Amino acid sequence: MTFIRFFLLLSVLLLAACSESTRTPYSQLDQQYAVESGGTMVDALSGEPSGLIAMLAGESSASAIAGNIFNSLLKYDKNLELTGELAQSWQVSADKKTITFHLKPNLKWADGQALTSEDVLFTWKVMTDDKTRTPYGADYKLVKNASAPDPQTFVVSYAHPYAPALDSWASLHVLPKHILQGQDINNSDFSRHPVGSHYYQLASWKNGESISLVRNPNATQGAPKIDRLMSRIIPDKAAQFLELMADNIDSMALNSVQYARIFPARPELNQQFNLYKELGNSYTYLGFNLKRKPFDDVRVRKAFNYAIDKQEIIDGVLLGLGEPVSSPYKPGTRWSNPKLSPYPYDPEKAKSLLAEAGYSDHDGDGIVDKNGQPLSFEILTNQNKEREMTAVLIQRRLKEIGVDVSIRVVEWATFISRFIKTGDFSAVVLGWGLGQEPDQFNIWHSSQQEPGQFNFIGYKNPQVDHLLESGRLELDPDKRMKIYHQFAEILYQDSPIVYLFAGYGLPAIHKRVKGIDNPAPPAGIGHNSYEWYIPSTLRRNEISAN
Amino acid sequence: MLKYLLKRLFWMIPMLIGISLISFFIMHLAPGDITTTEAGFNPKASEESRQKLRELYNLDKPVIVQYGLWLERMSKLDFGNSFASHQRPVFWQTTDENNNTKLGMIQEALPITLLINVLSMGLIILIALPLGIISALTQNRLPDRSITLFVFIGFAIPGFWLALMLMYWTGVAHHWLPISGLHSMGADKLSGFAQGLDTLKHLILPVFISAITGLAGISLFVRNGMLEVLHQDFITTAKAKGLPEGTIIFRHALRNALLPLITIFGLSIPGLIGGSVIAESIFAIPGMGKLFFDAVLMRDFPVIMGILTIGSALTLVGNLLADLSYAWADPRVRKGVMQ
């Protein structure tokens, strides 16, 4: 019994130790404040990065953190147009094979050493080294010759003109030669103690718990307003939401239920948080194995496209928080063809297209058939709630035009290696990126159908092949735009996949963080995060045990 | 006795090799490897570079060769480096030539899981023993019925749901306890004692949740053991002798009833290092359960094998310990072992 008494005493002590924190009245949150520096912003990460060299780590959490530490030569601005980051300017030679980057003057690493074109050259060498364990080396291996003729200039030349090159230089984080030279990059401690040149530098990394960044005094792009960024690793979305409600984190990415159901029902949340909506970087589609019957028939594919109600999927699966797409590019950016609009929901047209292709219900069992074969197939998808629900809605709509669909859900690694690589599937619900770079050679070119390559649906159209090839050779943005508009239009007519939707990213950010663009530009709200600020009266009490 | 011990220890070696061989093959039966999970579906990652990675990790060799390589490393007690998390050592820390120390993944996850499991095990025993005894003494009456109902509710209730409800109640509705994680923000600025208190506060909910779900097993075990003993002749004799009730229950009945618990504790030793994936994800605790689960999803073979090997070794040791302590506690068994 003494034990029980001891425990009671302990719990009373513990409860007493947690004092109620003093809170800012909600009304103060909506006032206007002057811009000022300082403060800490806390957000939540669902996964822990494996390291902070993004090209080796690969996962999105690594890119998210490393993006605040490292610079690239180029970057995308708020409208997703390329602009200089470390580079002040760049020129493409007349034969389009050579790109010359001029670095900004007086660039420095966080440790005070000068950042020069030698560092860029070194990074390129690391990326193309056969011993480097990265899956992302392909773009850089196309460089025939790279050189750093003087500390401000970096020159790369390609065997053929290669338009996606500029995008590749916008995604390569420049690494410091003076620290990494002679080290084995795969095992280097650098990935956990990085030295970069961007707004922030690593302050601490507690495994599995949190990663803290602090302002870099030598930042190449000027000083950000907020002093410290802290990312807490909280794998469970529900737990993240509780932490947000308790005001222990400033921001998180909501799911559609939290955004569309919980927030409207709780006024006290709306008083504390601003909600944002930004179009995500990927779209979900229904893809067909074009090497199999009946998917080789464009009329059947179009019939499926007309039979599926995309708005219903957006309303049902995303609670309305998404947009239909009609090309593989972000609506509203230059690459997206404004003439295209999604196939309307038209079951009658779908039925007549099927009849045209020879499918009608001869035996009266409710399933259309041709030569005695009923039209039935299996939709495969991975364990992803959105995709599973989408598949169910598709199943129901296709049933209405007499197509029998079954659904199979498998784990991701199994999905890829057992079904996609071997081509052993009829139809899949999957997602592709809405690229900032329009080149989609790897996904649509007919040469990319080997196991492990990305044209696994087996799409083959000589016209598209030609457009994709010429798009890679063309560096002039306006001419490129015409090429990719035409490419999207042919894809739209061929309907090798049914574009379903692009979901919104739904960040909720505490109102103490000011200076955020609303509505979000195409690049999302994060494009000017260095200008965000937290007025000192609204800051959280930083050294508190609760 | 020594001979018996040596024999048991010796037999563990072929057993461990057998277990690891089977685990290794089953692990490779699952489709995919690290190159499918890491950037497997990014158009910027080419198939050639993935093939190159496969070669670097020896994943292109036949499974039996890979097992041989693994066994060779294991014979030097080298658990290898993780594929997925930037070559971190799987088991214990390593220091490179520049004096940078990389902590082992199991080394970091194990103490946390162990702490939670030992605490919750202690809590379970503290609560389950009295509950079980009271149940047995009031068999089929109100206290027994309500205790049984209570422990079964604890057993049946979904742990993640209860966890979320309690997190909401103690963390959001009232600011009594922290919601998730192990340390508060800025806890490193506090004194050592305050830091300990802070971590303890973070542990209350996880320990409570894992204890309440484990209560039913032990308390019913104690109850049934007690009932069985209470109906035996020597208890009747003790009562007939006029011994006080307390002496009968605690000296004669309980000690006999607790014998089977030794087996249970022996078997729960490997369980002590295995965390619960769901609880660890919800409470954002970087423990063993999460480590293993993530490793399986990423097909991070060295980590999977490392945890499985340590787990199976501990299971075998736990069995041995259970047998030994049983022999120590029960003269009838001791005789059997000696022969």
GROMACS .gro file of N, CA and C in nm, chain A residues 3 7 14-15 18 20 23 40 42 50 56-57 130 132-136 138 141 167 171 183 185-189 191-192 206-209 230 232-236 238-239 242-243 245-246 248 266 411-414 416-418 420-421 430 432 442-443 451-452 454 456 542-546, chain B residues 31-32 36-50 52-54 56-57 81 84-88 96 98 100-103 108 123 126 164 167-168 171-172 175-186 188-190 197-198 200-201 204 280-282 284 286 290 296-297 299:
model
  423
    3PHE      N    1   0.337   0.169  -0.174
    3PHE     CA    2   0.365   0.196  -0.315
    3PHE      C    3   0.259   0.286  -0.375
    7PHE      N    4   0.284   0.654  -0.535
    7PHE     CA    5   0.246   0.690  -0.671
    7PHE      C    6   0.148   0.806  -0.674
   14LEU      N    7   0.353   1.590  -0.992
   14LEU     CA    8   0.372   1.615  -1.135
   14LEU      C    9   0.266   1.708  -1.189
   15LEU      N   10   0.142   1.685  -1.149
   15LEU     CA   11   0.035   1.769  -1.198
   15LEU      C   12   0.055   1.913  -1.151
   18CYS      N   13   0.295   2.123  -1.358
   18CYS     CA   14   0.256   2.175  -1.488
   18CYS      C   15   0.163   2.293  -1.469
   20GLU      N   16  -0.049   2.625  -1.571
   20GLU     CA   17  -0.122   2.675  -1.688
   20GLU      C   18  -0.039   2.789  -1.749
   23ARG      N   19  -0.155   3.288  -2.186
   23ARG     CA   20  -0.176   3.294  -2.329
   23ARG      C   21  -0.206   3.434  -2.377
   40THR      N   22   1.089   3.211  -3.258
   40THR     CA   23   1.106   3.072  -3.301
   40THR      C   24   0.976   3.025  -3.363
   42VAL      N   25   0.780   2.677  -3.476
   42VAL     CA   26   0.785   2.532  -3.456
   42VAL      C   27   0.689   2.464  -3.553
   50SER      N   28   1.689   1.102  -4.323
   50SER     CA   29   1.798   1.009  -4.297
   50SER      C   30   1.931   1.083  -4.295
   56LEU      N   31   2.144   1.248  -5.148
   56LEU     CA   32   2.167   1.112  -5.100
   56LEU      C   33   2.047   1.061  -5.023
   57ALA      N   34   1.981   1.151  -4.950
   57ALA     CA   35   1.873   1.108  -4.862
   57ALA      C   36   1.747   1.076  -4.941
  130ASP      N   37   3.096   0.746  -5.950
  130ASP     CA   38   3.026   0.617  -5.946
  130ASP      C   39   3.010   0.562  -5.806
  132THR      N   40   2.929   0.734  -5.544
  132THR     CA   41   2.829   0.807  -5.467
  132THR      C   42   2.694   0.735  -5.471
  133ARG      N   43   2.638   0.711  -5.356
  133ARG     CA   44   2.515   0.633  -5.349
  133ARG      C   45   2.392   0.722  -5.365
  134THR      N   46   2.371   0.769  -5.485
  134THR     CA   47   2.252   0.850  -5.511
  134THR      C   48   2.181   0.796  -5.634
  135PRO      N   49   2.048   0.793  -5.631
  135PRO     CA   50   1.976   0.755  -5.752
  135PRO      C   51   1.955   0.873  -5.848
  136TYR      N   52   2.002   0.992  -5.811
  136TYR     CA   53   1.968   1.111  -5.889
  136TYR      C   54   2.081   1.163  -5.978
  138ALA      N   55   2.171   1.087  -6.286
  138ALA     CA   56   2.160   1.079  -6.432
  138ALA      C   57   2.170   1.213  -6.504
  141LYS      N   58   2.527   1.339  -6.520
  141LYS     CA   59   2.620   1.260  -6.600
  141LYS      C   60   2.613   1.299  -6.747
  167ASP      N   61   1.675   2.308  -6.490
  167ASP     CA   62   1.602   2.256  -6.374
  167ASP      C   63   1.695   2.175  -6.286
  171SER      N   64   1.796   2.214  -5.867
  171SER     CA   65   1.768   2.119  -5.759
  171SER      C   66   1.894   2.064  -5.694
  183GLN      N   67   3.676   1.323  -4.833
  183GLN     CA   68   3.591   1.239  -4.749
  183GLN      C   69   3.506   1.149  -4.835
  185ILE      N   70   3.166   1.062  -4.919
  185ILE     CA   71   3.040   1.133  -4.899
  185ILE      C   72   2.932   1.041  -4.843
  186ASN      N   73   2.939   0.912  -4.875
  186ASN     CA   74   2.835   0.818  -4.831
  186ASN      C   75   2.836   0.798  -4.680
  187ASN      N   76   2.956   0.806  -4.622
  187ASN     CA   77   2.966   0.780  -4.479
  187ASN      C   78   2.993   0.905  -4.400
  188SER      N   79   3.001   1.018  -4.470
  188SER     CA   80   3.047   1.137  -4.402
  188SER      C   81   2.952   1.182  -4.293
  189ASP      N   82   3.013   1.229  -4.186
  189ASP     CA   83   2.938   1.286  -4.074
  189ASP      C   84   2.870   1.416  -4.116
  191SER      N   85   2.650   1.476  -4.328
  191SER     CA   86   2.506   1.473  -4.349
  191SER      C   87   2.429   1.494  -4.219
  192ARG      N   88   2.495   1.479  -4.107
  192ARG     CA   89   2.429   1.510  -3.980
  192ARG      C   90   2.482   1.638  -3.917
  206LYS      N   91   1.810   1.614  -3.241
  206LYS     CA   92   1.786   1.506  -3.145
  206LYS      C   93   1.717   1.394  -3.219
  207ASN      N   94   1.784   1.281  -3.229
  207ASN     CA   95   1.732   1.171  -3.310
  207ASN      C   96   1.589   1.135  -3.274
  208GLY      N   97   1.505   1.131  -3.376
  208GLY     CA   98   1.367   1.089  -3.354
  208GLY      C   99   1.283   1.192  -3.283
  209GLU      N  100   1.339   1.306  -3.242
  209GLU     CA  101   1.260   1.403  -3.167
  209GLU      C  102   1.246   1.536  -3.239
  230MET      N  103   1.220   2.526  -3.565
  230MET     CA  104   1.231   2.396  -3.500
  230MET      C  105   1.130   2.303  -3.564
  232ARG      N  106   0.959   1.945  -3.512
  232ARG     CA  107   0.941   1.830  -3.423
  232ARG      C  108   0.895   1.711  -3.505
  233ILE      N  109   0.951   1.596  -3.476
  233ILE     CA  110   0.915   1.476  -3.552
  233ILE      C  111   0.799   1.406  -3.482
  234ILE      N  112   0.682   1.416  -3.542
  234ILE     CA  113   0.561   1.357  -3.485
  234ILE      C  114   0.496   1.274  -3.596
  235PRO      N  115   0.515   1.142  -3.595
  235PRO     CA  116   0.470   1.061  -3.709
  235PRO      C  117   0.319   1.062  -3.727
  236ASP      N  118   0.243   1.069  -3.619
  236ASP     CA  119   0.099   1.051  -3.628
  236ASP      C  120   0.030   1.185  -3.651
  238ALA      N  121  -0.283   1.265  -3.615
  238ALA     CA  122  -0.377   1.302  -3.509
  238ALA      C  123  -0.302   1.364  -3.392
  239ALA      N  124  -0.186   1.307  -3.360
  239ALA     CA  125  -0.106   1.365  -3.252
  239ALA      C  126  -0.056   1.504  -3.291
  242LEU      N  127  -0.333   1.743  -3.224
  242LEU     CA  128  -0.349   1.774  -3.082
  242LEU      C  129  -0.242   1.873  -3.038
  243GLU      N  130  -0.119   1.855  -3.086
  243GLU     CA  131  -0.012   1.949  -3.051
  243GLU      C  132  -0.043   2.088  -3.105
  245MET      N  133  -0.350   2.206  -3.157
  245MET     CA  134  -0.459   2.261  -3.076
  245MET      C  135  -0.408   2.310  -2.941
  246ALA      N  136  -0.307   2.242  -2.887
  246ALA     CA  137  -0.253   2.284  -2.758
  246ALA      C  138  -0.152   2.396  -2.773
  248ASN      N  139   0.140   2.391  -2.914
  248ASN     CA  140   0.279   2.352  -2.897
  248ASN      C  141   0.356   2.354  -3.029
  266ARG      N  142  -1.500   2.450  -3.486
  266ARG     CA  143  -1.435   2.498  -3.364
  266ARG      C  144  -1.386   2.641  -3.380
  411GLU      N  145   0.088  -0.329  -5.067
  411GLU     CA  146   0.190  -0.246  -5.002
  411GLU      C  147   0.286  -0.191  -5.108
  412TRP      N  148   0.344  -0.076  -5.082
  412TRP     CA  149   0.417   0.001  -5.183
  412TRP      C  150   0.531  -0.076  -5.250
  413ALA      N  151   0.623  -0.132  -5.170
  413ALA     CA  152   0.739  -0.198  -5.230
  413ALA      C  153   0.694  -0.318  -5.313
  414THR      N  154   0.593  -0.389  -5.263
  414THR     CA  155   0.538  -0.501  -5.338
  414THR      C  156   0.475  -0.452  -5.467
  416ILE      N  157   0.542  -0.192  -5.648
  416ILE     CA  158   0.641  -0.156  -5.750
  416ILE      C  159   0.707  -0.279  -5.809
  417SER      N  160   0.762  -0.365  -5.721
  417SER     CA  161   0.849  -0.468  -5.778
  417SER      C  162   0.769  -0.587  -5.830
  418ARG      N  163   0.655  -0.617  -5.770
  418ARG     CA  164   0.581  -0.734  -5.816
  418ARG      C  165   0.490  -0.700  -5.936
  420ILE      N  166   0.436  -0.336  -6.104
  420ILE     CA  167   0.472  -0.232  -6.200
  420ILE      C  168   0.591  -0.274  -6.285
  421LYS      N  169   0.697  -0.321  -6.217
  421LYS     CA  170   0.818  -0.358  -6.290
  421LYS      C  171   0.793  -0.471  -6.387
  430LEU      N  172  -0.267   0.587  -5.941
  430LEU     CA  173  -0.136   0.629  -5.892
  430LEU      C  174  -0.123   0.780  -5.907
  432TRP      N  175   0.146   1.118  -6.029
  432TRP     CA  176   0.270   1.171  -6.087
  432TRP      C  177   0.285   1.316  -6.043
  442ASN      N  178   1.086   1.079  -6.948
  442ASN     CA  179   1.096   0.951  -6.878
  442ASN      C  180   0.962   0.882  -6.860
  443ILE      N  181   0.853   0.962  -6.862
  443ILE     CA  182   0.722   0.905  -6.836
  443ILE      C  183   0.650   0.865  -6.964
  451PRO      N  184   1.176  -0.268  -6.785
  451PRO     CA  185   1.141  -0.284  -6.644
  451PRO      C  186   1.218  -0.183  -6.559
  452GLY      N  187   1.150  -0.118  -6.468
  452GLY     CA  188   1.215  -0.019  -6.382
  452GLY      C  189   1.212   0.120  -6.440
  454PHE      N  190   0.985   0.438  -6.641
  454PHE     CA  191   0.862   0.497  -6.590
  454PHE      C  192   0.745   0.499  -6.689
  456PHE      N  193   0.566   0.268  -6.774
  456PHE     CA  194   0.527   0.129  -6.752
  456PHE      C  195   0.389   0.098  -6.808
  542GLU      N  196   0.965   3.109  -2.429
  542GLU     CA  197   1.050   3.005  -2.486
  542GLU      C  198   1.109   2.906  -2.387
  543ILE      N  199   1.150   2.952  -2.269
  543ILE     CA  200   1.204   2.854  -2.174
  543ILE      C  201   1.095   2.818  -2.076
  544SER      N  202   1.003   2.734  -2.121
  544SER     CA  203   0.902   2.689  -2.027
  544SER      C  204   0.901   2.538  -2.035
  545ALA      N  205   0.872   2.477  -1.923
  545ALA     CA  206   0.879   2.331  -1.920
  545ALA      C  207   0.755   2.270  -1.982
  546ASN      N  208   0.658   2.352  -2.018
  546ASN     CA  209   0.536   2.291  -2.070
  546ASN      C  210   0.521   2.320  -2.218
  577PRO      N  211   0.860  -0.882  -5.192
  577PRO     CA  212   0.912  -0.817  -5.311
  577PRO      C  213   0.974  -0.682  -5.279
  578GLY      N  214   1.073  -0.643  -5.357
  578GLY     CA  215   1.131  -0.510  -5.344
  578GLY      C  216   1.252  -0.507  -5.254
  582THR      N  217   1.379   0.008  -5.444
  582THR     CA  218   1.241   0.034  -5.484
  582THR      C  219   1.175   0.132  -5.389
  583THR      N  220   1.215   0.130  -5.262
  583THR     CA  221   1.148   0.218  -5.168
  583THR      C  222   1.211   0.356  -5.168
  584GLU      N  223   1.343   0.362  -5.187
  584GLU     CA  224   1.411   0.491  -5.186
  584GLU      C  225   1.412   0.544  -5.328
  585ALA      N  226   1.335   0.644  -5.356
  585ALA     CA  227   1.332   0.706  -5.489
  585ALA      C  228   1.294   0.608  -5.598
  586GLY      N  229   1.221   0.501  -5.563
  586GLY     CA  230   1.185   0.401  -5.661
  586GLY      C  231   1.090   0.454  -5.766
  587PHE      N  232   1.019   0.560  -5.736
  587PHE     CA  233   0.918   0.604  -5.829
  587PHE      C  234   0.936   0.750  -5.865
  588ASN      N  235   1.060   0.793  -5.866
  588ASN     CA  236   1.089   0.930  -5.902
  588ASN      C  237   1.151   0.930  -6.041
  589PRO      N  238   1.084   0.995  -6.138
  589PRO     CA  239   1.136   0.991  -6.276
  589PRO      C  240   1.278   1.043  -6.288
  590LYS      N  241   1.324   1.118  -6.188
  590LYS     CA  242   1.461   1.169  -6.197
  590LYS      C  243   1.564   1.063  -6.159
  591ALA      N  244   1.517   0.953  -6.098
  591ALA     CA  245   1.609   0.848  -6.058
  591ALA      C  246   1.611   0.743  -6.168
  592SER      N  247   1.726   0.721  -6.228
  592SER     CA  248   1.731   0.631  -6.343
  592SER      C  249   1.751   0.487  -6.297
  593GLU      N  250   1.711   0.394  -6.383
  593GLU     CA  251   1.724   0.253  -6.350
  593GLU      C  252   1.871   0.212  -6.338
  594GLU      N  253   1.958   0.275  -6.420
  594GLU     CA  254   2.101   0.240  -6.412
  594GLU      C  255   2.156   0.273  -6.273
  595SER      N  256   2.119   0.393  -6.223
  595SER     CA  257   2.177   0.430  -6.093
  595SER      C  258   2.120   0.341  -5.983
  596ARG      N  259   1.995   0.294  -6.003
  596ARG     CA  260   1.941   0.202  -5.903
  596ARG      C  261   2.014   0.068  -5.907
  598LYS      N  262   2.317   0.032  -5.991
  598LYS     CA  263   2.447   0.058  -5.930
  598LYS      C  264   2.438   0.047  -5.778
  599LEU      N  265   2.329   0.103  -5.724
  599LEU     CA  266   2.309   0.095  -5.579
  599LEU      C  267   2.294  -0.050  -5.535
  600ARG      N  268   2.220  -0.128  -5.615
  600ARG     CA  269   2.200  -0.269  -5.582
  600ARG      C  270   2.336  -0.340  -5.572
  602LEU      N  271   2.625  -0.197  -5.506
  602LEU     CA  272   2.699  -0.147  -5.390
  602LEU      C  273   2.652  -0.215  -5.262
  603TYR      N  274   2.524  -0.247  -5.253
  603TYR     CA  275   2.470  -0.311  -5.133
  603TYR      C  276   2.472  -0.463  -5.144
  627ASN      N  277   2.575  -0.157  -4.139
  627ASN     CA  278   2.520  -0.022  -4.143
  627ASN      C  279   2.387  -0.022  -4.215
  630ALA      N  280   1.903   0.266  -4.531
  630ALA     CA  281   1.813   0.378  -4.551
  630ALA      C  282   1.858   0.504  -4.479
  631SER      N  283   1.922   0.490  -4.364
  631SER     CA  284   1.947   0.612  -4.289
  631SER      C  285   2.092   0.651  -4.296
  632HIS      N  286   2.139   0.669  -4.417
  632HIS     CA  287   2.270   0.726  -4.441
  632HIS      C  288   2.379   0.651  -4.367
  633GLN      N  289   2.379   0.519  -4.381
  633GLN     CA  290   2.490   0.438  -4.333
  633GLN      C  291   2.512   0.447  -4.182
  634ARG      N  292   2.405   0.474  -4.108
  634ARG     CA  293   2.426   0.472  -3.963
  634ARG      C  294   2.446   0.328  -3.918
  642ASP      N  295   3.476   0.740  -3.671
  642ASP     CA  296   3.561   0.738  -3.790
  642ASP      C  297   3.693   0.809  -3.764
  644ASN      N  298   3.803   1.092  -3.837
  644ASN     CA  299   3.798   1.233  -3.797
  644ASN      C  300   3.739   1.250  -3.658
  646ASN      N  301   3.453   1.161  -3.555
  646ASN     CA  302   3.310   1.184  -3.550
  646ASN      C  303   3.243   1.054  -3.509
  647THR      N  304   3.164   1.060  -3.405
  647THR     CA  305   3.098   0.939  -3.358
  647THR      C  306   2.957   0.933  -3.414
  648LYS      N  307   2.924   0.818  -3.475
  648LYS     CA  308   2.787   0.798  -3.519
  648LYS      C  309   2.721   0.699  -3.425
  649LEU      N  310   2.613   0.739  -3.362
  649LEU     CA  311   2.547   0.651  -3.267
  649LEU      C  312   2.473   0.541  -3.341
  654GLU      N  313   2.034   0.374  -2.968
  654GLU     CA  314   1.955   0.490  -2.928
  654GLU      C  315   1.812   0.454  -2.896
  669LEU      N  316   0.444  -0.133  -1.318
  669LEU     CA  317   0.310  -0.083  -1.287
  669LEU      C  318   0.209  -0.197  -1.295
  672LEU      N  319   0.244  -0.415  -0.991
  672LEU     CA  320   0.194  -0.344  -0.874
  672LEU      C  321   0.042  -0.348  -0.867
  710LEU      N  322  -0.534   0.871  -2.771
  710LEU     CA  323  -0.571   1.001  -2.828
  710LEU      C  324  -0.668   1.074  -2.735
  713MET      N  325  -0.472   1.201  -2.448
  713MET     CA  326  -0.387   1.312  -2.491
  713MET      C  327  -0.470   1.439  -2.501
  714TYR      N  328  -0.591   1.424  -2.555
  714TYR     CA  329  -0.678   1.541  -2.568
  714TYR      C  330  -0.715   1.595  -2.431
  717GLY      N  331  -0.389   1.704  -2.229
  717GLY     CA  332  -0.294   1.794  -2.295
  717GLY      C  333  -0.358   1.914  -2.360
  718VAL      N  334  -0.478   1.897  -2.416
  718VAL     CA  335  -0.542   2.008  -2.486
  718VAL      C  336  -0.650   2.072  -2.399
  721HIS      N  337  -0.409   2.169  -1.941
  721HIS     CA  338  -0.266   2.160  -1.973
  721HIS      C  339  -0.192   2.091  -1.861
  722TRP      N  340  -0.229   1.966  -1.836
  722TRP     CA  341  -0.167   1.893  -1.728
  722TRP      C  342  -0.040   1.822  -1.772
  723LEU      N  343  -0.050   1.756  -1.884
  723LEU     CA  344   0.062   1.673  -1.929
  723LEU      C  345   0.101   1.713  -2.070
  724PRO      N  346   0.228   1.692  -2.107
  724PRO     CA  347   0.266   1.714  -2.248
  724PRO      C  348   0.198   1.609  -2.336
  725ILE      N  349   0.182   1.639  -2.464
  725ILE     CA  350   0.105   1.551  -2.551
  725ILE      C  351   0.192   1.441  -2.610
  726SER      N  352   0.303   1.480  -2.672
  726SER     CA  353   0.385   1.377  -2.737
  726SER      C  354   0.532   1.412  -2.722
  727GLY      N  355   0.616   1.321  -2.766
  727GLY     CA  356   0.760   1.343  -2.757
  727GLY      C  357   0.815   1.298  -2.623
  728LEU      N  358   0.944   1.324  -2.602
  728LEU     CA  359   1.009   1.284  -2.477
  728LEU      C  360   1.060   1.403  -2.397
  729HIS      N  361   1.081   1.514  -2.467
  729HIS     CA  362   1.134   1.631  -2.399
  729HIS      C  363   1.052   1.753  -2.440
  730SER      N  364   1.035   1.847  -2.349
  730SER     CA  365   0.968   1.970  -2.386
  730SER      C  366   1.063   2.057  -2.464
  731MET      N  367   1.004   2.153  -2.537
  731MET     CA  368   1.087   2.247  -2.610
  731MET      C  369   1.170   2.328  -2.511
  732GLY      N  370   1.299   2.335  -2.536
  732GLY     CA  371   1.385   2.412  -2.446
  732GLY      C  372   1.417   2.341  -2.317
  734ASP      N  373   1.647   2.142  -2.261
  734ASP     CA  374   1.791   2.131  -2.236
  734ASP      C  375   1.845   2.250  -2.159
  735LYS      N  376   1.762   2.356  -2.144
  735LYS     CA  377   1.808   2.470  -2.064
  735LYS      C  378   1.778   2.450  -1.915
  736LEU      N  379   1.703   2.343  -1.883
  736LEU     CA  380   1.665   2.321  -1.744
  736LEU      C  381   1.774   2.246  -1.669
  743LEU      N  382   1.235   1.523  -1.447
  743LEU     CA  383   1.092   1.537  -1.418
  743LEU      C  384   1.014   1.558  -1.547
  744ASP      N  385   1.073   1.638  -1.636
  744ASP     CA  386   1.011   1.667  -1.765
  744ASP      C  387   0.991   1.537  -1.845
  746LEU      N  388   0.986   1.236  -1.726
  746LEU     CA  389   0.890   1.153  -1.653
  746LEU      C  390   0.747   1.191  -1.688
  747LYS      N  391   0.724   1.322  -1.697
  747LYS     CA  392   0.590   1.369  -1.732
  747LYS      C  393   0.551   1.322  -1.871
  750ILE      N  394   0.433   0.946  -1.861
  750ILE     CA  395   0.315   0.901  -1.787
  750ILE      C  396   0.212   0.835  -1.879
  826GLU      N  397   0.416   0.407  -3.016
  826GLU     CA  398   0.533   0.492  -3.040
  826GLU      C  399   0.505   0.597  -3.148
  827SER      N  400   0.424   0.561  -3.248
  827SER     CA  401   0.391   0.661  -3.350
  827SER      C  402   0.305   0.771  -3.292
  828ILE      N  403   0.204   0.731  -3.215
  828ILE     CA  404   0.112   0.832  -3.162
  828ILE      C  405   0.185   0.925  -3.066
  830ALA      N  406   0.497   0.985  -3.058
  830ALA     CA  407   0.620   1.036  -3.118
  830ALA      C  408   0.743   1.000  -3.035
  832PRO      N  409   1.081   0.778  -3.030
  832PRO     CA  410   1.168   0.705  -3.123
  832PRO      C  411   1.218   0.575  -3.063
  836LYS      N  412   0.893   0.147  -3.370
  836LYS     CA  413   0.894   0.236  -3.486
  836LYS      C  414   1.015   0.205  -3.574
  842VAL      N  415   1.112  -0.228  -4.202
  842VAL     CA  416   1.041  -0.322  -4.289
  842VAL      C  417   0.984  -0.249  -4.410
  843LEU      N  418   0.922  -0.133  -4.386
  843LEU     CA  419   0.863  -0.060  -4.498
  843LEU      C  420   0.971  -0.017  -4.598
  845ARG      N  421   1.249  -0.172  -4.648
  845ARG     CA  422   1.331  -0.288  -4.685
  845ARG      C  423   1.478  -0.262  -4.647
   0.00000   0.00000   0.00000
